[in-house]
PDB file of C-alpha atoms and ligand atoms in Angstrom:
ATOM      1  CA  UNK A  20       0.366  26.303  15.266  1.00 43.00           C
ATOM      2  CA  UNK A  21      -2.268  24.848  17.547  1.00 46.00           C
ATOM      3  CA  UNK A  22      -4.444  22.272  15.849  1.00 45.00           C
ATOM      4  CA  UNK A  23      -2.326  22.340  12.704  1.00 52.00           C
ATOM      5  CA  UNK A  24      -2.609  19.221  10.608  1.00 59.00           C
ATOM      6  CA  UNK A  25      -0.918  18.344   7.364  1.00 68.00           C
ATOM      7  CA  UNK A  26      -3.416  18.127   4.585  1.00 85.00           C
ATOM      8  CA  UNK A  27      -5.056  14.743   4.108  1.00 94.00           C
ATOM      9  CA  UNK A  28      -4.859  13.942   0.409  1.00 96.00           C
ATOM     10  CA  UNK A  29      -7.689  12.483  -1.691  1.00 97.00           C
ATOM     11  CA  UNK A  30      -7.207   8.775  -2.473  1.00 98.00           C
ATOM     12  CA  UNK A  31      -7.424   7.564  -6.078  1.00 98.00           C
ATOM     13  CA  UNK A  32      -9.972   4.803  -6.567  1.00 98.00           C
ATOM     14  CA  UNK A  33     -10.358   1.802  -8.887  1.00 98.00           C
ATOM     15  CA  UNK A  34     -10.368   2.995 -12.492  1.00 97.00           C
ATOM     16  CA  UNK A  35      -7.970   5.909 -11.976  1.00 98.00           C
ATOM     17  CA  UNK A  36      -5.233   5.700 -14.669  1.00 98.00           C
ATOM     18  CA  UNK A  37      -2.427   6.433 -12.165  1.00 98.00           C
ATOM     19  CA  UNK A  38      -3.213   3.134 -10.401  1.00 98.00           C
ATOM     20  CA  UNK A  39      -2.351   1.290 -13.631  1.00 98.00           C
ATOM     21  CA  UNK A  40       0.876   3.150 -14.282  1.00 98.00           C
ATOM     22  CA  UNK A  41       4.423   1.935 -13.608  1.00 98.00           C
ATOM     23  CA  UNK A  42       5.737   4.460 -11.069  1.00 98.00           C
ATOM     24  CA  UNK A  43       9.093   6.176 -11.586  1.00 98.00           C
ATOM     25  CA  UNK A  44      11.997   5.786  -9.134  1.00 98.00           C
ATOM     26  CA  UNK A  45      12.541   8.613  -6.632  1.00 98.00           C
ATOM     27  CA  UNK A  46      15.671  10.359  -7.944  1.00 97.00           C
ATOM     28  CA  UNK A  47      16.658  12.116  -4.710  1.00 96.00           C
ATOM     29  CA  UNK A  48      15.278  12.474  -1.200  1.00 97.00           C
ATOM     30  CA  UNK A  49      14.272  16.119  -1.414  1.00 97.00           C
ATOM     31  CA  UNK A  50      12.179  18.245   0.942  1.00 96.00           C
ATOM     32  CA  UNK A  51       9.270  17.662  -1.444  1.00 96.00           C
ATOM     33  CA  UNK A  52       9.646  13.877  -1.030  1.00 97.00           C
ATOM     34  CA  UNK A  53       9.817  14.201   2.767  1.00 97.00           C
ATOM     35  CA  UNK A  54       6.691  16.405   2.741  1.00 96.00           C
ATOM     36  CA  UNK A  55       4.897  13.954   0.479  1.00 97.00           C
ATOM     37  CA  UNK A  56       5.805  11.056   2.807  1.00 97.00           C
ATOM     38  CA  UNK A  57       4.415  12.972   5.802  1.00 96.00           C
ATOM     39  CA  UNK A  58       1.204  13.744   3.964  1.00 96.00           C
ATOM     40  CA  UNK A  59       0.889  10.116   2.900  1.00 97.00           C
ATOM     41  CA  UNK A  60       1.275   8.943   6.504  1.00 97.00           C
ATOM     42  CA  UNK A  61      -1.386  11.443   7.571  1.00 96.00           C
ATOM     43  CA  UNK A  62      -3.665  10.266   4.753  1.00 97.00           C
ATOM     44  CA  UNK A  63      -3.054   6.567   5.490  1.00 97.00           C
ATOM     45  CA  UNK A  64      -4.108   7.031   9.128  1.00 96.00           C
ATOM     46  CA  UNK A  65      -7.059   9.309   8.269  1.00 96.00           C
ATOM     47  CA  UNK A  66      -8.454   6.496   6.086  1.00 96.00           C
ATOM     48  CA  UNK A  67      -7.578   3.817   8.708  1.00 96.00           C
ATOM     49  CA  UNK A  68      -5.080   2.154   6.373  1.00 96.00           C
ATOM     50  CA  UNK A  69      -1.937   0.218   7.318  1.00 97.00           C
ATOM     51  CA  UNK A  70      -0.129   0.923   4.047  1.00 98.00           C
ATOM     52  CA  UNK A  71      -0.233   3.445   1.229  1.00 98.00           C
ATOM     53  CA  UNK A  72       1.636   3.835  -2.068  1.00 98.00           C
ATOM     54  CA  UNK A  73       2.264   7.220  -3.733  1.00 98.00           C
ATOM     55  CA  UNK A  74       0.182   6.360  -6.851  1.00 98.00           C
ATOM     56  CA  UNK A  75      -2.818   6.040  -4.513  1.00 98.00           C
ATOM     57  CA  UNK A  76      -2.542   9.769  -3.819  1.00 98.00           C
ATOM     58  CA  UNK A  77      -2.000  10.505  -7.502  1.00 98.00           C
ATOM     59  CA  UNK A  78       1.818  10.662  -7.462  1.00 98.00           C
ATOM     60  CA  UNK A  79       3.512   8.178  -9.789  1.00 98.00           C
ATOM     61  CA  UNK A  80       6.691   7.680  -7.733  1.00 98.00           C
ATOM     62  CA  UNK A  81       8.220   4.653  -5.981  1.00 98.00           C
ATOM     63  CA  UNK A  82       7.411   5.702  -2.432  1.00 98.00           C
ATOM     64  CA  UNK A  83       5.302   3.813   0.102  1.00 98.00           C
ATOM     65  CA  UNK A  84       4.277   4.357   3.714  1.00 98.00           C
ATOM     66  CA  UNK A  85       3.502   1.710   6.319  1.00 98.00           C
ATOM     67  CA  UNK A  86       1.749   1.944   9.667  1.00 97.00           C
ATOM     68  CA  UNK A  87       1.590  -1.624  10.953  1.00 95.00           C
ATOM     69  CA  UNK A  88       0.906  -2.464  14.584  1.00 88.00           C
ATOM     70  CA  UNK A  89       3.684  -4.086  16.611  1.00 83.00           C
ATOM     71  CA  UNK A  90       3.245  -7.876  16.395  1.00 75.00           C
ATOM     72  CA  UNK A  91       2.896  -9.711  19.684  1.00 75.00           C
ATOM     73  CA  UNK A  92       3.774 -13.131  18.319  1.00 76.00           C
ATOM     74  CA  UNK A  93       7.088 -14.676  19.291  1.00 78.00           C
ATOM     75  CA  UNK A  94       8.104 -16.013  15.908  1.00 84.00           C
ATOM     76  CA  UNK A  95       8.666 -12.791  13.996  1.00 91.00           C
ATOM     77  CA  UNK A  96      10.980 -12.249  11.051  1.00 96.00           C
ATOM     78  CA  UNK A  97      14.148 -10.129  11.177  1.00 96.00           C
ATOM     79  CA  UNK A  98      12.315  -7.487   9.100  1.00 97.00           C
ATOM     80  CA  UNK A  99       9.408  -7.250  11.543  1.00 96.00           C
ATOM     81  CA  UNK A 100      11.885  -7.120  14.423  1.00 94.00           C
ATOM     82  CA  UNK A 101      13.713  -4.222  12.780  1.00 96.00           C
ATOM     83  CA  UNK A 102      10.905  -2.271  11.113  1.00 96.00           C
ATOM     84  CA  UNK A 103       7.818  -2.589  13.334  1.00 95.00           C
ATOM     85  CA  UNK A 104       9.312  -0.390  16.097  1.00 93.00           C
ATOM     86  CA  UNK A 105       9.996   2.316  13.444  1.00 95.00           C
ATOM     87  CA  UNK A 106       6.332   2.586  12.358  1.00 96.00           C
ATOM     88  CA  UNK A 107       4.956   4.708  10.810  1.00 97.00           C
ATOM     89  CA  UNK A 108       7.684   4.776   8.190  1.00 98.00           C
ATOM     90  CA  UNK A 109       8.249   5.648   4.544  1.00 98.00           C
ATOM     91  CA  UNK A 110      10.237   3.515   2.082  1.00 98.00           C
ATOM     92  CA  UNK A 111      11.876   4.984  -0.970  1.00 98.00           C
ATOM     93  CA  UNK A 112      12.410   2.801  -4.054  1.00 98.00           C
ATOM     94  CA  UNK A 113      11.592  -0.521  -2.351  1.00 98.00           C
ATOM     95  CA  UNK A 114      12.576  -3.653  -4.284  1.00 98.00           C
ATOM     96  CA  UNK A 115      11.819  -7.289  -3.508  1.00 98.00           C
ATOM     97  CA  UNK A 116      15.078  -9.057  -4.246  1.00 98.00           C
ATOM     98  CA  UNK A 117      13.876 -12.555  -3.321  1.00 98.00           C
ATOM     99  CA  UNK A 118      10.622 -14.463  -2.698  1.00 98.00           C
ATOM    100  CA  UNK A 119      10.366 -17.483  -0.393  1.00 97.00           C
ATOM    101  CA  UNK A 120       8.788 -20.668  -1.802  1.00 98.00           C
ATOM    102  CA  UNK A 121       6.105 -21.034   0.914  1.00 98.00           C
ATOM    103  CA  UNK A 122       2.825 -19.246   0.238  1.00 98.00           C
ATOM    104  CA  UNK A 123      -0.059 -18.089   2.426  1.00 97.00           C
ATOM    105  CA  UNK A 124      -3.607 -17.038   1.619  1.00 97.00           C
ATOM    106  CA  UNK A 125      -4.976 -14.022   3.445  1.00 96.00           C
ATOM    107  CA  UNK A 126      -7.833 -11.553   3.027  1.00 97.00           C
ATOM    108  CA  UNK A 127      -6.772  -8.188   1.640  1.00 97.00           C
ATOM    109  CA  UNK A 128      -8.421  -4.832   1.222  1.00 98.00           C
ATOM    110  CA  UNK A 129      -7.226  -1.542  -0.248  1.00 98.00           C
ATOM    111  CA  UNK A 130      -7.989   2.155   0.286  1.00 98.00           C
ATOM    112  CA  UNK A 131      -8.301   2.463  -3.506  1.00 98.00           C
ATOM    113  CA  UNK A 132     -10.790  -0.419  -3.648  1.00 98.00           C
ATOM    114  CA  UNK A 133     -13.087   0.522  -0.726  1.00 96.00           C
ATOM    115  CA  UNK A 134     -15.413  -2.073   0.831  1.00 95.00           C
ATOM    116  CA  UNK A 135     -14.099  -4.943  -1.291  1.00 97.00           C
ATOM    117  CA  UNK A 136     -12.139  -7.712   0.421  1.00 97.00           C
ATOM    118  CA  UNK A 137     -10.781 -10.893  -1.123  1.00 97.00           C
ATOM    119  CA  UNK A 138      -8.388 -13.764  -0.444  1.00 96.00           C
ATOM    120  CA  UNK A 139      -5.007 -13.388  -2.107  1.00 97.00           C
ATOM    121  CA  UNK A 140      -2.199 -15.941  -2.217  1.00 97.00           C
ATOM    122  CA  UNK A 141       1.318 -14.554  -1.838  1.00 98.00           C
ATOM    123  CA  UNK A 142       4.769 -15.749  -0.788  1.00 98.00           C
ATOM    124  CA  UNK A 143       5.013 -15.752   3.031  1.00 97.00           C
ATOM    125  CA  UNK A 144       8.549 -14.408   3.080  1.00 98.00           C
ATOM    126  CA  UNK A 145      10.438 -11.892   0.978  1.00 98.00           C
ATOM    127  CA  UNK A 146      13.741 -10.081   1.123  1.00 98.00           C
ATOM    128  CA  UNK A 147      13.279  -6.371   0.710  1.00 98.00           C
ATOM    129  CA  UNK A 148      15.827  -3.745  -0.218  1.00 98.00           C
ATOM    130  CA  UNK A 149      14.873  -0.098   0.331  1.00 98.00           C
ATOM    131  CA  UNK A 150      15.845   3.266   1.698  1.00 98.00           C
ATOM    132  CA  UNK A 151      13.899   3.934   4.891  1.00 98.00           C
ATOM    133  CA  UNK A 152      13.265   7.653   5.072  1.00 97.00           C
ATOM    134  CA  UNK A 153      15.238   9.223   7.956  1.00 95.00           C
ATOM    135  CA  UNK A 154      16.838   5.831   8.781  1.00 96.00           C
ATOM    136  CA  UNK A 155      18.923   4.776   5.770  1.00 97.00           C
ATOM    137  CA  UNK A 156      19.230   1.741   3.502  1.00 98.00           C
ATOM    138  CA  UNK A 157      18.108  -1.752   4.544  1.00 98.00           C
ATOM    139  CA  UNK A 158      18.172  -5.249   3.109  1.00 98.00           C
ATOM    140  CA  UNK A 159      16.142  -7.554   5.313  1.00 98.00           C
ATOM    141  CA  UNK A 160      13.989 -10.679   5.289  1.00 98.00           C
ATOM    142  CA  UNK A 161      10.334  -9.967   6.105  1.00 98.00           C
ATOM    143  CA  UNK A 162       7.469 -12.290   7.031  1.00 96.00           C
ATOM    144  CA  UNK A 163       3.962 -12.021   8.460  1.00 95.00           C
ATOM    145  CA  UNK A 164       1.691  -9.073   7.786  1.00 95.00           C
ATOM    146  CA  UNK A 165       4.731  -6.948   6.926  1.00 97.00           C
ATOM    147  CA  UNK A 166       5.689  -9.194   3.986  1.00 97.00           C
ATOM    148  CA  UNK A 167       2.100  -9.180   2.745  1.00 98.00           C
ATOM    149  CA  UNK A 168       1.684  -5.439   3.075  1.00 98.00           C
ATOM    150  CA  UNK A 169       5.004  -4.754   1.315  1.00 98.00           C
ATOM    151  CA  UNK A 170       4.003  -6.965  -1.630  1.00 98.00           C
ATOM    152  CA  UNK A 171       0.603  -5.241  -1.855  1.00 98.00           C
ATOM    153  CA  UNK A 172       2.161  -1.743  -1.794  1.00 98.00           C
ATOM    154  CA  UNK A 173       4.957  -2.611  -4.251  1.00 98.00           C
ATOM    155  CA  UNK A 174       2.279  -4.007  -6.582  1.00 98.00           C
ATOM    156  CA  UNK A 175       0.791  -0.488  -6.573  1.00 98.00           C
ATOM    157  CA  UNK A 176       4.144   0.891  -7.768  1.00 98.00           C
ATOM    158  CA  UNK A 177       3.926  -1.564 -10.666  1.00 98.00           C
ATOM    159  CA  UNK A 178       0.379  -0.557 -11.568  1.00 98.00           C
ATOM    160  CA  UNK A 179      -1.210  -3.663 -10.076  1.00 98.00           C
ATOM    161  CA  UNK A 180      -4.157  -3.994  -7.658  1.00 98.00           C
ATOM    162  CA  UNK A 181      -4.810  -6.933  -5.317  1.00 98.00           C
ATOM    163  CA  UNK A 182      -8.066  -7.729  -7.145  1.00 97.00           C
ATOM    164  CA  UNK A 183      -5.952  -8.669 -10.175  1.00 96.00           C
ATOM    165  CA  UNK A 184      -4.322 -11.421  -8.074  1.00 97.00           C
ATOM    166  CA  UNK A 185      -7.474 -13.207  -6.903  1.00 96.00           C
ATOM    167  CA  UNK A 186      -8.562 -16.587  -8.258  1.00 94.00           C
ATOM    168  CA  UNK A 187     -11.009 -16.672 -11.170  1.00 93.00           C
ATOM    169  CA  UNK A 188     -13.817 -17.886  -8.925  1.00 94.00           C
ATOM    170  CA  UNK A 189     -13.324 -15.006  -6.484  1.00 93.00           C
ATOM    171  CA  UNK A 190     -13.124 -12.573  -9.382  1.00 94.00           C
ATOM    172  CA  UNK A 191     -16.595 -13.695 -10.509  1.00 95.00           C
ATOM    173  CA  UNK A 192     -17.913 -12.800  -7.039  1.00 93.00           C
ATOM    174  CA  UNK A 193     -16.077  -9.487  -6.839  1.00 95.00           C
ATOM    175  CA  UNK A 194     -16.683  -8.313 -10.423  1.00 96.00           C
ATOM    176  CA  UNK A 195     -20.168  -6.766  -9.869  1.00 97.00           C
ATOM    177  CA  UNK A 196     -18.788  -4.747  -6.933  1.00 97.00           C
ATOM    178  CA  UNK A 197     -15.871  -3.577  -9.081  1.00 97.00           C
ATOM    179  CA  UNK A 198     -18.249  -2.466 -11.833  1.00 97.00           C
ATOM    180  CA  UNK A 199     -20.217  -0.451  -9.262  1.00 97.00           C
ATOM    181  CA  UNK A 200     -17.011   1.048  -7.869  1.00 97.00           C
ATOM    182  CA  UNK A 201     -15.874   2.012 -11.375  1.00 97.00           C
ATOM    183  CA  UNK A 202     -19.213   3.730 -12.065  1.00 97.00           C
ATOM    184  CA  UNK A 203     -18.992   5.536  -8.734  1.00 95.00           C
ATOM    185  CA  UNK A 204     -15.431   6.573  -9.617  1.00 97.00           C
ATOM    186  CA  UNK A 205     -16.466   8.003 -12.956  1.00 96.00           C
ATOM    187  CA  UNK A 206     -18.871  10.338 -11.169  1.00 96.00           C
ATOM    188  CA  UNK A 207     -16.269  11.336  -8.586  1.00 95.00           C
ATOM    189  CA  UNK A 208     -13.128  11.846 -10.663  1.00 96.00           C
ATOM    190  CA  UNK A 209     -11.837   8.484  -9.324  1.00 97.00           C
ATOM    191  CA  UNK A 210     -11.158  10.088  -5.955  1.00 96.00           C
ATOM    192  CA  UNK A 211     -12.385   9.733  -2.417  1.00 96.00           C
ATOM    193  CA  UNK A 212     -11.794  12.446   0.175  1.00 94.00           C
ATOM    194  CA  UNK A 213     -11.981  12.851   3.931  1.00 86.00           C
ATOM    195  CA  UNK A 214     -14.121  15.772   5.016  1.00 68.00           C
TER     196      UNK A 214
HETATM  197 ZN1   ZN B   8      -3.771  -0.965  -1.875  1.00 81.43          ZN
END
């Protein structure tokens, strides 16, 4: 159908209970899961995001989507080499099986925590194990923005937001904005929509 678009889903915002819930594993890759992944990709791009986790659209399942740009640096990890050309993609039941010892600090934001950005320290490298929808299982070492984004999205599956990982000092700065966002959420069912 001309002009047909999959429905862009509302995004759950800070304070929504589903964002604090441990998400359940995806039992089987059904048509419903494939449809959900497509809608999540549509939603992620509509909100100008580079990653989205199912709890952010109100579905407590271990499914994430990524839409990272292709890196133009030379020193990219095996995971970036493999996965960046597949973007956008959906990962089912992603697990981090190992964290590297080196850490990096980088500013993060989140579609569920709009207009709030803060520095977060995370391991620079991880080994991820997941089923890539329509591509099959992978176990691969990831670095760069991919490693950061994966850790942020997998945190969502464990009911954790990036603002819970900031240093105490940063939290003091961010807290008033979070209080405002929570109040805004209460008046809007903890959802934001694209019109
Ligand atoms: Zn997020």
